[in-house]
Amino acid sequence: KGSLKDLADKKGYETFVVPDDIGGRFSVLSDVGLIGLAMANIDIEEFTAGFKSMREITGTHDFWKNPALVLAAVRHAAWLKGKKIEVIATNSNSLMPVARWMEQLFPESEGHKGHGMWLSTSLYSEKLHANGQMVQDGERNLLETFLVLERHDNNIDIPGDADNIDGLNFLSDRGLDMNYVNRKVIDGPAWAHFKGGVPNMTINIPERSAFNIGQLYYLMEKSVAISGYLFGHNPFIQPGVEAYKKAMFAMAGKPGYEDEAKKMAKAMAGQEKIIIK
Protein backbone atom coordinates (compact mmCIF):
# COMPACT_ATOMS: atom_id res chain seq x y z
CA LYS A 1 0.00 0.00 0.00
CA GLY A 2 1.03 3.62 -0.40
CA SER A 3 2.14 5.86 -3.25
CA LEU A 4 5.18 3.76 -4.12
CA LYS A 5 3.04 0.60 -4.38
CA ASP A 6 0.58 2.44 -6.64
CA LEU A 7 3.46 3.57 -8.87
CA ALA A 8 4.93 0.05 -9.02
CA ASP A 9 1.56 -1.40 -10.02
CA LYS A 10 1.16 1.26 -12.70
CA LYS A 11 4.60 0.51 -14.12
CA GLY A 12 4.11 -3.25 -13.87
CA TYR A 13 6.98 -3.82 -11.45
CA GLU A 14 7.09 -6.95 -9.31
CA THR A 15 6.58 -6.07 -5.65
CA PHE A 16 7.13 -7.79 -2.34
CA VAL A 17 4.89 -7.47 0.69
CA VAL A 18 6.21 -5.70 3.76
CA PRO A 19 4.30 -7.24 6.70
CA ASP A 20 2.24 -4.66 8.59
CA ASP A 21 3.24 -6.12 11.96
CA ILE A 22 7.02 -5.90 11.40
CA GLY A 23 8.77 -2.59 11.99
CA GLY A 24 11.54 -1.50 9.66
CA ARG A 25 14.30 -2.16 12.16
CA PHE A 26 13.16 -5.79 12.52
CA SER A 27 12.57 -6.37 8.80
CA VAL A 28 15.95 -7.77 7.78
CA LEU A 29 14.56 -11.30 7.32
CA SER A 30 11.37 -10.15 5.61
CA ASP A 31 11.04 -9.96 1.82
CA VAL A 32 12.11 -6.34 1.85
CA GLY A 33 15.33 -7.21 3.66
CA LEU A 34 16.20 -10.39 1.80
CA ILE A 35 15.71 -8.93 -1.68
CA GLY A 36 18.29 -6.25 -0.91
CA LEU A 37 20.75 -8.82 0.41
CA ALA A 38 20.24 -11.04 -2.63
CA MET A 39 20.85 -8.12 -4.98
CA ALA A 40 24.11 -7.46 -3.12
CA ASN A 41 25.14 -11.04 -3.97
CA ILE A 42 24.86 -12.23 -0.36
CA ASP A 43 23.88 -15.86 0.14
CA ILE A 44 20.45 -15.42 1.73
CA GLU A 45 20.12 -19.16 2.40
CA GLU A 46 23.27 -19.04 4.53
CA PHE A 47 22.04 -15.81 6.10
CA THR A 48 18.71 -17.35 7.11
CA ALA A 49 20.52 -20.48 8.31
CA GLY A 50 22.49 -18.24 10.69
CA PHE A 51 19.22 -16.68 11.87
CA LYS A 52 17.74 -20.12 12.56
CA SER A 53 20.91 -21.29 14.30
CA MET A 54 20.88 -18.36 16.73
CA ARG A 55 17.15 -18.82 17.31
CA GLU A 56 17.91 -22.35 18.51
CA ILE A 57 20.87 -21.22 20.62
CA THR A 58 18.82 -18.49 22.32
CA GLY A 59 15.86 -20.79 22.88
CA THR A 60 17.33 -22.23 26.07
CA HIS A 61 16.31 -21.07 29.54
CA ASP A 62 19.85 -21.69 30.81
CA PHE A 63 20.98 -18.10 31.39
CA TRP A 64 24.71 -18.51 30.81
CA LYS A 65 24.17 -20.50 27.63
CA ASN A 66 21.78 -17.93 26.16
CA PRO A 67 23.71 -14.95 24.73
CA ALA A 68 20.52 -12.93 24.15
CA LEU A 69 19.63 -13.15 27.84
CA VAL A 70 23.18 -12.32 28.93
CA LEU A 71 23.41 -9.33 26.59
CA ALA A 72 20.04 -7.94 27.68
CA ALA A 73 20.81 -8.48 31.37
CA VAL A 74 24.25 -6.84 31.21
CA ARG A 75 22.91 -3.81 29.37
CA HIS A 76 19.94 -3.48 31.74
CA ALA A 77 22.18 -3.78 34.80
CA ALA A 78 24.48 -1.11 33.35
CA TRP A 79 21.51 1.21 32.84
CA LEU A 80 20.36 0.65 36.41
CA LYS A 81 23.89 1.61 37.52
CA GLY A 82 23.64 4.94 35.71
CA LYS A 83 25.15 4.11 32.33
CA LYS A 84 23.35 6.31 29.82
CA ILE A 85 25.50 5.87 26.69
CA GLU A 86 26.62 2.67 25.01
CA VAL A 87 29.63 2.88 22.72
CA ILE A 88 29.47 0.24 19.98
CA ALA A 89 33.05 -0.11 18.74
CA THR A 90 34.36 -2.39 16.02
CA ASN A 91 37.69 -3.10 14.34
CA SER A 92 36.08 -3.82 10.97
CA ASN A 93 34.69 -1.51 8.29
CA SER A 94 32.45 -4.37 7.18
CA LEU A 95 30.77 -4.46 10.60
CA MET A 96 30.08 -0.72 10.72
CA PRO A 97 26.75 -1.08 8.84
CA VAL A 98 25.67 -3.57 11.51
CA ALA A 99 26.74 -1.13 14.23
CA ARG A 100 24.76 1.66 12.56
CA TRP A 101 21.70 -0.61 12.35
CA MET A 102 22.10 -1.23 16.11
CA GLU A 103 22.18 2.55 16.48
CA GLN A 104 18.57 2.51 15.30
CA LEU A 105 17.44 -0.84 16.72
CA PHE A 106 18.23 -0.23 20.38
CA PRO A 107 17.23 3.43 20.93
CA GLU A 108 14.00 3.05 18.96
CA SER A 109 13.07 -0.12 20.85
CA GLU A 110 14.22 0.95 24.33
CA GLY A 111 13.72 4.71 24.31
CA HIS A 112 10.32 4.81 26.00
CA LYS A 113 9.15 6.47 29.23
CA GLY A 114 12.58 7.83 30.14
CA HIS A 115 14.33 4.48 29.63
CA GLY A 116 17.20 3.29 27.47
CA MET A 117 20.77 4.18 26.54
CA TRP A 118 21.97 6.43 23.76
CA LEU A 119 24.17 4.55 21.26
CA SER A 120 27.36 5.88 19.71
CA THR A 121 29.25 3.90 17.05
CA SER A 122 33.01 3.99 16.58
CA LEU A 123 35.48 2.36 14.21
CA TYR A 124 38.72 1.61 16.04
CA SER A 125 41.45 2.67 15.54
CA GLU A 126 39.97 5.58 13.54
CA LYS A 127 38.07 7.06 16.50
CA LEU A 128 40.52 6.20 19.29
CA HIS A 129 42.03 9.70 19.46
CA ALA A 130 38.68 11.52 19.50
CA ASN A 131 36.05 9.27 21.03
CA GLY A 132 38.74 7.29 22.85
CA GLN A 133 39.71 10.36 24.88
CA MET A 134 36.12 10.82 26.04
CA VAL A 135 35.73 7.14 26.87
CA GLN A 136 38.99 7.13 28.83
CA ASP A 137 38.69 10.36 30.80
CA GLY A 138 35.16 11.70 30.33
CA GLU A 139 32.03 11.26 32.43
CA ARG A 140 31.66 7.73 33.82
CA ASN A 141 28.21 7.11 32.36
CA LEU A 142 29.36 4.76 29.59
CA LEU A 143 29.10 1.10 28.65
CA GLU A 144 31.33 -0.13 25.83
CA THR A 145 30.44 -3.06 23.57
CA PHE A 146 32.96 -4.39 21.06
CA LEU A 147 32.02 -6.13 17.82
CA VAL A 148 35.21 -7.96 16.89
CA LEU A 149 35.91 -9.58 13.54
CA GLU A 150 38.57 -12.15 14.42
CA ARG A 151 39.75 -13.01 10.91
CA HIS A 152 39.68 -10.42 8.12
CA ASP A 153 39.38 -11.36 4.45
CA ASN A 154 42.23 -9.15 3.28
CA ASN A 155 44.88 -10.15 5.78
CA ILE A 156 48.32 -8.57 5.31
CA ASP A 157 51.64 -9.95 6.51
CA ILE A 158 53.89 -7.50 8.34
CA PRO A 159 57.28 -7.43 6.58
CA GLY A 160 60.51 -6.94 8.45
CA ASP A 161 62.98 -4.12 7.84
CA ALA A 162 66.73 -4.45 8.28
CA ASP A 163 67.00 -1.04 9.94
CA ASN A 164 63.70 -1.38 11.84
CA ILE A 165 62.84 2.17 10.75
CA ASP A 166 59.18 1.90 11.75
CA GLY A 167 59.91 -0.01 14.94
CA LEU A 168 57.63 -2.87 13.91
CA ASN A 169 60.16 -5.69 13.73
CA PHE A 170 58.91 -6.88 17.10
CA LEU A 171 55.83 -7.99 15.14
CA SER A 172 57.44 -9.29 11.96
CA ASP A 173 60.11 -11.21 13.89
CA ARG A 174 57.32 -13.28 15.42
CA GLY A 175 55.55 -13.80 12.09
CA LEU A 176 52.52 -11.78 13.16
CA ASP A 177 50.07 -10.23 10.72
CA MET A 178 47.41 -7.52 10.55
CA ASN A 179 44.77 -9.83 12.03
CA TYR A 180 46.85 -9.79 15.20
CA VAL A 181 47.20 -6.00 15.10
CA ASN A 182 43.48 -5.50 14.48
CA ARG A 183 42.68 -7.61 17.52
CA LYS A 184 45.02 -5.57 19.71
CA VAL A 185 43.26 -2.42 18.46
CA ILE A 186 40.33 -3.75 20.50
CA ASP A 187 42.10 -5.52 23.36
CA GLY A 188 44.30 -2.55 24.29
CA PRO A 189 41.49 0.03 24.51
CA ALA A 190 39.21 -2.49 26.23
CA TRP A 191 41.73 -2.91 29.04
CA ALA A 192 42.58 0.79 29.30
CA HIS A 193 38.94 1.88 29.27
CA PHE A 194 37.99 -0.76 31.84
CA LYS A 195 40.79 0.40 34.14
CA GLY A 196 39.46 3.92 33.61
CA GLY A 197 36.04 2.92 34.93
CA VAL A 198 34.13 1.91 31.79
CA PRO A 199 32.63 -1.61 31.88
CA ASN A 200 32.73 -3.43 28.57
CA MET A 201 31.84 -6.65 26.81
CA THR A 202 32.99 -8.22 23.55
CA ILE A 203 31.03 -10.05 20.87
CA ASN A 204 33.40 -12.10 18.70
CA ILE A 205 32.54 -12.86 15.07
CA PRO A 206 34.92 -15.58 13.78
CA GLU A 207 34.93 -14.34 10.19
CA ARG A 208 32.82 -12.38 7.76
CA SER A 209 30.18 -14.73 6.35
CA ALA A 210 26.46 -14.63 5.64
CA PHE A 211 25.89 -17.29 8.31
CA ASN A 212 27.75 -15.41 11.04
CA ILE A 213 26.10 -12.08 10.23
CA GLY A 214 22.72 -13.81 10.22
CA GLN A 215 23.46 -15.09 13.71
CA LEU A 216 24.47 -11.60 14.82
CA TYR A 217 21.29 -9.98 13.49
CA TYR A 218 19.05 -12.49 15.24
CA LEU A 219 21.01 -12.13 18.48
CA MET A 220 20.53 -8.37 18.49
CA GLU A 221 16.84 -8.52 17.60
CA LYS A 222 16.02 -11.04 20.32
CA SER A 223 18.18 -9.30 22.89
CA VAL A 224 16.55 -5.90 22.34
CA ALA A 225 13.10 -7.48 22.61
CA ILE A 226 14.05 -8.94 26.00
CA SER A 227 15.55 -5.60 26.99
CA GLY A 228 12.33 -3.75 26.20
CA TYR A 229 10.32 -6.11 28.34
CA LEU A 230 12.84 -5.70 31.18
CA PHE A 231 12.01 -1.99 31.03
CA GLY A 232 8.32 -2.89 31.11
CA HIS A 233 7.22 -1.65 27.70
CA ASN A 234 6.56 -2.86 24.17
CA PRO A 235 9.87 -2.83 22.23
CA PHE A 236 8.15 -3.21 18.86
CA ILE A 237 6.50 0.22 18.72
CA GLN A 238 7.95 3.73 18.45
CA PRO A 239 5.30 6.28 19.47
CA GLY A 240 7.89 8.99 20.01
CA VAL A 241 8.78 8.97 16.32
CA GLU A 242 5.27 10.11 15.46
CA ALA A 243 5.62 13.27 17.58
CA TYR A 244 8.24 14.90 15.38
CA LYS A 245 6.44 13.84 12.19
CA LYS A 246 3.24 15.42 13.46
CA ALA A 247 5.01 18.68 14.30
CA MET A 248 6.91 18.73 11.01
CA PHE A 249 3.80 18.17 8.90
CA ALA A 250 1.88 20.82 10.84
CA MET A 251 4.65 23.38 10.36
CA ALA A 252 4.91 22.53 6.66
CA GLY A 253 1.16 23.07 6.18
CA LYS A 254 0.28 19.53 5.20
CA PRO A 255 -3.49 19.03 4.79
CA GLY A 256 -5.05 17.28 7.76
CA TYR A 257 -2.74 18.87 10.31
CA GLU A 258 -4.50 22.22 10.62
CA ASP A 259 -5.63 21.68 14.22
CA GLU A 260 -2.13 20.72 15.28
CA ALA A 261 -0.73 23.79 13.53
CA LYS A 262 -3.16 26.03 15.43
CA LYS A 263 -2.18 24.46 18.75
CA MET A 264 1.49 24.95 17.99
CA ALA A 265 0.97 28.56 16.89
CA LYS A 266 -0.92 29.31 20.10
CA ALA A 267 1.79 27.72 22.23
CA MET A 268 4.55 29.61 20.41
CA ALA A 269 2.73 32.95 20.64
CA GLY A 270 3.45 33.27 24.34
CA GLN A 271 7.14 32.49 24.02
CA GLU A 272 9.75 35.21 23.83
CA LYS A 273 12.17 34.92 20.91
CA ILE A 274 15.82 35.71 21.49
CA ILE A 275 17.73 36.59 18.32
CA ILE A 276 21.53 36.79 18.44
CA LYS A 277 23.11 38.82 15.64
PDB file of N, CA and C in Angstrom, residues 227-269:
ATOM      1  N   SER A 227      15.205  -6.839  26.302  1.00  0.00           N
ATOM      2  CA  SER A 227      15.549  -5.596  26.987  1.00  0.00           C
ATOM      3  C   SER A 227      14.335  -4.692  27.158  1.00  0.00           C
ATOM      4  N   GLY A 228      13.535  -4.578  26.107  1.00  0.00           N
ATOM      5  CA  GLY A 228      12.333  -3.754  26.198  1.00  0.00           C
ATOM      6  C   GLY A 228      11.385  -4.246  27.264  1.00  0.00           C
ATOM      7  N   TYR A 229      11.219  -5.547  27.332  1.00  0.00           N
ATOM      8  CA  TYR A 229      10.321  -6.114  28.341  1.00  0.00           C
ATOM      9  C   TYR A 229      10.896  -5.959  29.749  1.00  0.00           C
ATOM     10  N   LEU A 230      12.228  -5.964  29.875  1.00  0.00           N
ATOM     11  CA  LEU A 230      12.836  -5.698  31.181  1.00  0.00           C
ATOM     12  C   LEU A 230      12.502  -4.282  31.646  1.00  0.00           C
ATOM     13  N   PHE A 231      12.406  -3.358  30.696  1.00  0.00           N
ATOM     14  CA  PHE A 231      12.009  -1.988  31.029  1.00  0.00           C
ATOM     15  C   PHE A 231      10.512  -1.886  31.303  1.00  0.00           C
ATOM     16  N   GLY A 232       9.755  -2.886  30.865  1.00  0.00           N
ATOM     17  CA  GLY A 232       8.318  -2.895  31.106  1.00  0.00           C
ATOM     18  C   GLY A 232       7.489  -2.251  30.021  1.00  0.00           C
ATOM     19  N   HIS A 233       8.010  -2.219  28.792  1.00  0.00           N
ATOM     20  CA  HIS A 233       7.220  -1.648  27.704  1.00  0.00           C
ATOM     21  C   HIS A 233       7.357  -2.489  26.439  1.00  0.00           C
ATOM     22  N   ASN A 234       6.571  -2.140  25.444  1.00  0.00           N
ATOM     23  CA  ASN A 234       6.561  -2.859  24.173  1.00  0.00           C
ATOM     24  C   ASN A 234       7.730  -2.386  23.301  1.00  0.00           C
ATOM     25  N   PRO A 235       8.710  -3.257  23.010  1.00  0.00           N
ATOM     26  CA  PRO A 235       9.873  -2.831  22.228  1.00  0.00           C
ATOM     27  C   PRO A 235       9.626  -2.767  20.724  1.00  0.00           C
ATOM     28  N   PHE A 236       8.426  -3.133  20.291  1.00  0.00           N
ATOM     29  CA  PHE A 236       8.147  -3.211  18.856  1.00  0.00           C
ATOM     30  C   PHE A 236       7.379  -1.996  18.321  1.00  0.00           C
ATOM     31  N   ILE A 237       7.175  -0.998  19.159  1.00  0.00           N
ATOM     32  CA  ILE A 237       6.504   0.225  18.720  1.00  0.00           C
ATOM     33  C   ILE A 237       7.436   1.414  18.942  1.00  0.00           C
ATOM     34  N   GLN A 238       7.117   2.539  18.338  1.00  0.00           N
ATOM     35  CA  GLN A 238       7.952   3.732  18.445  1.00  0.00           C
ATOM     36  C   GLN A 238       7.074   4.979  18.435  1.00  0.00           C
ATOM     37  N   PRO A 239       6.236   5.146  19.466  1.00  0.00           N
ATOM     38  CA  PRO A 239       5.297   6.276  19.470  1.00  0.00           C
ATOM     39  C   PRO A 239       5.985   7.635  19.439  1.00  0.00           C
ATOM     40  N   GLY A 240       7.196   7.709  19.989  1.00  0.00           N
ATOM     41  CA  GLY A 240       7.895   8.987  20.008  1.00  0.00           C
ATOM     42  C   GLY A 240       8.254   9.494  18.626  1.00  0.00           C
ATOM     43  N   VAL A 241       8.434   8.581  17.689  1.00  0.00           N
ATOM     44  CA  VAL A 241       8.783   8.973  16.325  1.00  0.00           C
ATOM     45  C   VAL A 241       7.650   9.771  15.686  1.00  0.00           C
ATOM     46  N   GLU A 242       6.419   9.436  16.057  1.00  0.00           N
ATOM     47  CA  GLU A 242       5.269  10.113  15.457  1.00  0.00           C
ATOM     48  C   GLU A 242       5.172  11.571  15.892  1.00  0.00           C
ATOM     49  N   ALA A 243       5.726  11.903  17.062  1.00  0.00           N
ATOM     50  CA  ALA A 243       5.617  13.266  17.579  1.00  0.00           C
ATOM     51  C   ALA A 243       6.309  14.269  16.662  1.00  0.00           C
ATOM     52  N   TYR A 244       7.528  13.940  16.233  1.00  0.00           N
ATOM     53  CA  TYR A 244       8.238  14.898  15.379  1.00  0.00           C
ATOM     54  C   TYR A 244       7.613  14.973  13.985  1.00  0.00           C
ATOM     55  N   LYS A 245       7.102  13.831  13.506  1.00  0.00           N
ATOM     56  CA  LYS A 245       6.444  13.838  12.193  1.00  0.00           C
ATOM     57  C   LYS A 245       5.206  14.737  12.222  1.00  0.00           C
ATOM     58  N   LYS A 246       4.459  14.622  13.308  1.00  0.00           N
ATOM     59  CA  LYS A 246       3.242  15.416  13.457  1.00  0.00           C
ATOM     60  C   LYS A 246       3.568  16.905  13.468  1.00  0.00           C
ATOM     61  N   ALA A 247       4.607  17.271  14.224  1.00  0.00           N
ATOM     62  CA  ALA A 247       5.006  18.676  14.299  1.00  0.00           C
ATOM     63  C   ALA A 247       5.540  19.173  12.959  1.00  0.00           C
ATOM     64  N   MET A 248       6.323  18.347  12.295  1.00  0.00           N
ATOM     65  CA  MET A 248       6.910  18.733  11.014  1.00  0.00           C
ATOM     66  C   MET A 248       5.836  18.956   9.955  1.00  0.00           C
ATOM     67  N   PHE A 249       4.868  18.039   9.888  1.00  0.00           N
ATOM     68  CA  PHE A 249       3.797  18.173   8.903  1.00  0.00           C
ATOM     69  C   PHE A 249       2.936  19.400   9.186  1.00  0.00           C
ATOM     70  N   ALA A 250       2.686  19.654  10.473  1.00  0.00           N
ATOM     71  CA  ALA A 250       1.880  20.821  10.839  1.00  0.00           C
ATOM     72  C   ALA A 250       2.586  22.112  10.440  1.00  0.00           C
ATOM     73  N   MET A 251       3.883  22.187  10.704  1.00  0.00           N
ATOM     74  CA  MET A 251       4.653  23.385  10.357  1.00  0.00           C
ATOM     75  C   MET A 251       4.758  23.577   8.851  1.00  0.00           C
ATOM     76  N   ALA A 252       4.783  22.452   8.118  1.00  0.00           N
ATOM     77  CA  ALA A 252       4.909  22.526   6.659  1.00  0.00           C
ATOM     78  C   ALA A 252       3.579  22.802   5.972  1.00  0.00           C
ATOM     79  N   GLY A 253       2.472  22.790   6.747  1.00  0.00           N
ATOM     80  CA  GLY A 253       1.162  23.069   6.178  1.00  0.00           C
ATOM     81  C   GLY A 253       0.530  21.901   5.455  1.00  0.00           C
ATOM     82  N   LYS A 254       0.861  20.699   5.856  1.00  0.00           N
ATOM     83  CA  LYS A 254       0.276  19.528   5.197  1.00  0.00           C
ATOM     84  C   LYS A 254      -1.211  19.431   5.537  1.00  0.00           C
ATOM     85  N   PRO A 255      -2.054  19.178   4.530  1.00  0.00           N
ATOM     86  CA  PRO A 255      -3.494  19.034   4.791  1.00  0.00           C
ATOM     87  C   PRO A 255      -3.761  17.936   5.815  1.00  0.00           C
ATOM     88  N   GLY A 256      -4.711  18.241   6.718  1.00  0.00           N
ATOM     89  CA  GLY A 256      -5.049  17.281   7.761  1.00  0.00           C
ATOM     90  C   GLY A 256      -4.396  17.582   9.093  1.00  0.00           C
ATOM     91  N   TYR A 257      -3.456  18.533   9.080  1.00  0.00           N
ATOM     92  CA  TYR A 257      -2.740  18.867  10.311  1.00  0.00           C
ATOM     93  C   TYR A 257      -3.033  20.302  10.750  1.00  0.00           C
ATOM     94  N   GLU A 258      -4.161  20.838  10.308  1.00  0.00           N
ATOM     95  CA  GLU A 258      -4.503  22.224  10.618  1.00  0.00           C
ATOM     96  C   GLU A 258      -4.702  22.443  12.117  1.00  0.00           C
ATOM     97  N   ASP A 259      -5.387  21.523  12.782  1.00  0.00           N
ATOM     98  CA  ASP A 259      -5.633  21.680  14.218  1.00  0.00           C
ATOM     99  C   ASP A 259      -4.324  21.669  14.994  1.00  0.00           C
ATOM    100  N   GLU A 260      -3.430  20.792  14.612  1.00  0.00           N
ATOM    101  CA  GLU A 260      -2.131  20.721  15.281  1.00  0.00           C
ATOM    102  C   GLU A 260      -1.343  22.002  15.048  1.00  0.00           C
ATOM    103  N   ALA A 261      -1.426  22.545  13.841  1.00  0.00           N
ATOM    104  CA  ALA A 261      -0.726  23.792  13.526  1.00  0.00           C
ATOM    105  C   ALA A 261      -1.251  24.945  14.380  1.00  0.00           C
ATOM    106  N   LYS A 262      -2.564  24.985  14.594  1.00  0.00           N
ATOM    107  CA  LYS A 262      -3.157  26.033  15.428  1.00  0.00           C
ATOM    108  C   LYS A 262      -2.684  25.908  16.876  1.00  0.00           C
ATOM    109  N   LYS A 263      -2.646  24.686  17.379  1.00  0.00           N
ATOM    110  CA  LYS A 263      -2.182  24.458  18.752  1.00  0.00           C
ATOM    111  C   LYS A 263      -0.725  24.896  18.911  1.00  0.00           C
ATOM    112  N   MET A 264       0.083  24.581  17.922  1.00  0.00           N
ATOM    113  CA  MET A 264       1.492  24.953  17.986  1.00  0.00           C
ATOM    114  C   MET A 264       1.662  26.465  17.908  1.00  0.00           C
ATOM    115  N   ALA A 265       0.884  27.106  17.033  1.00  0.00           N
ATOM    116  CA  ALA A 265       0.971  28.564  16.890  1.00  0.00           C
ATOM    117  C   ALA A 265       0.571  29.256  18.185  1.00  0.00           C
ATOM    118  N   LYS A 266      -0.461  28.741  18.833  1.00  0.00           N
ATOM    119  CA  LYS A 266      -0.922  29.312  20.098  1.00  0.00           C
ATOM    120  C   LYS A 266       0.132  29.153  21.185  1.00  0.00           C
ATOM    121  N   ALA A 267       0.761  27.968  21.220  1.00  0.00           N
ATOM    122  CA  ALA A 267       1.789  27.718  22.230  1.00  0.00           C
ATOM    123  C   ALA A 267       3.019  28.593  21.998  1.00  0.00           C
ATOM    124  N   MET A 268       3.360  28.815  20.738  1.00  0.00           N
ATOM    125  CA  MET A 268       4.545  29.614  20.414  1.00  0.00           C
ATOM    126  C   MET A 268       4.314  31.104  20.624  1.00  0.00           C
ATOM    127  N   ALA A 269       3.053  31.525  20.546  1.00  0.00           N
ATOM    128  CA  ALA A 269       2.735  32.954  20.640  1.00  0.00           C
ATOM    129  C   ALA A 269       3.158  33.544  21.970  1.00  0.00           C
TER     130      ALA A 269
END
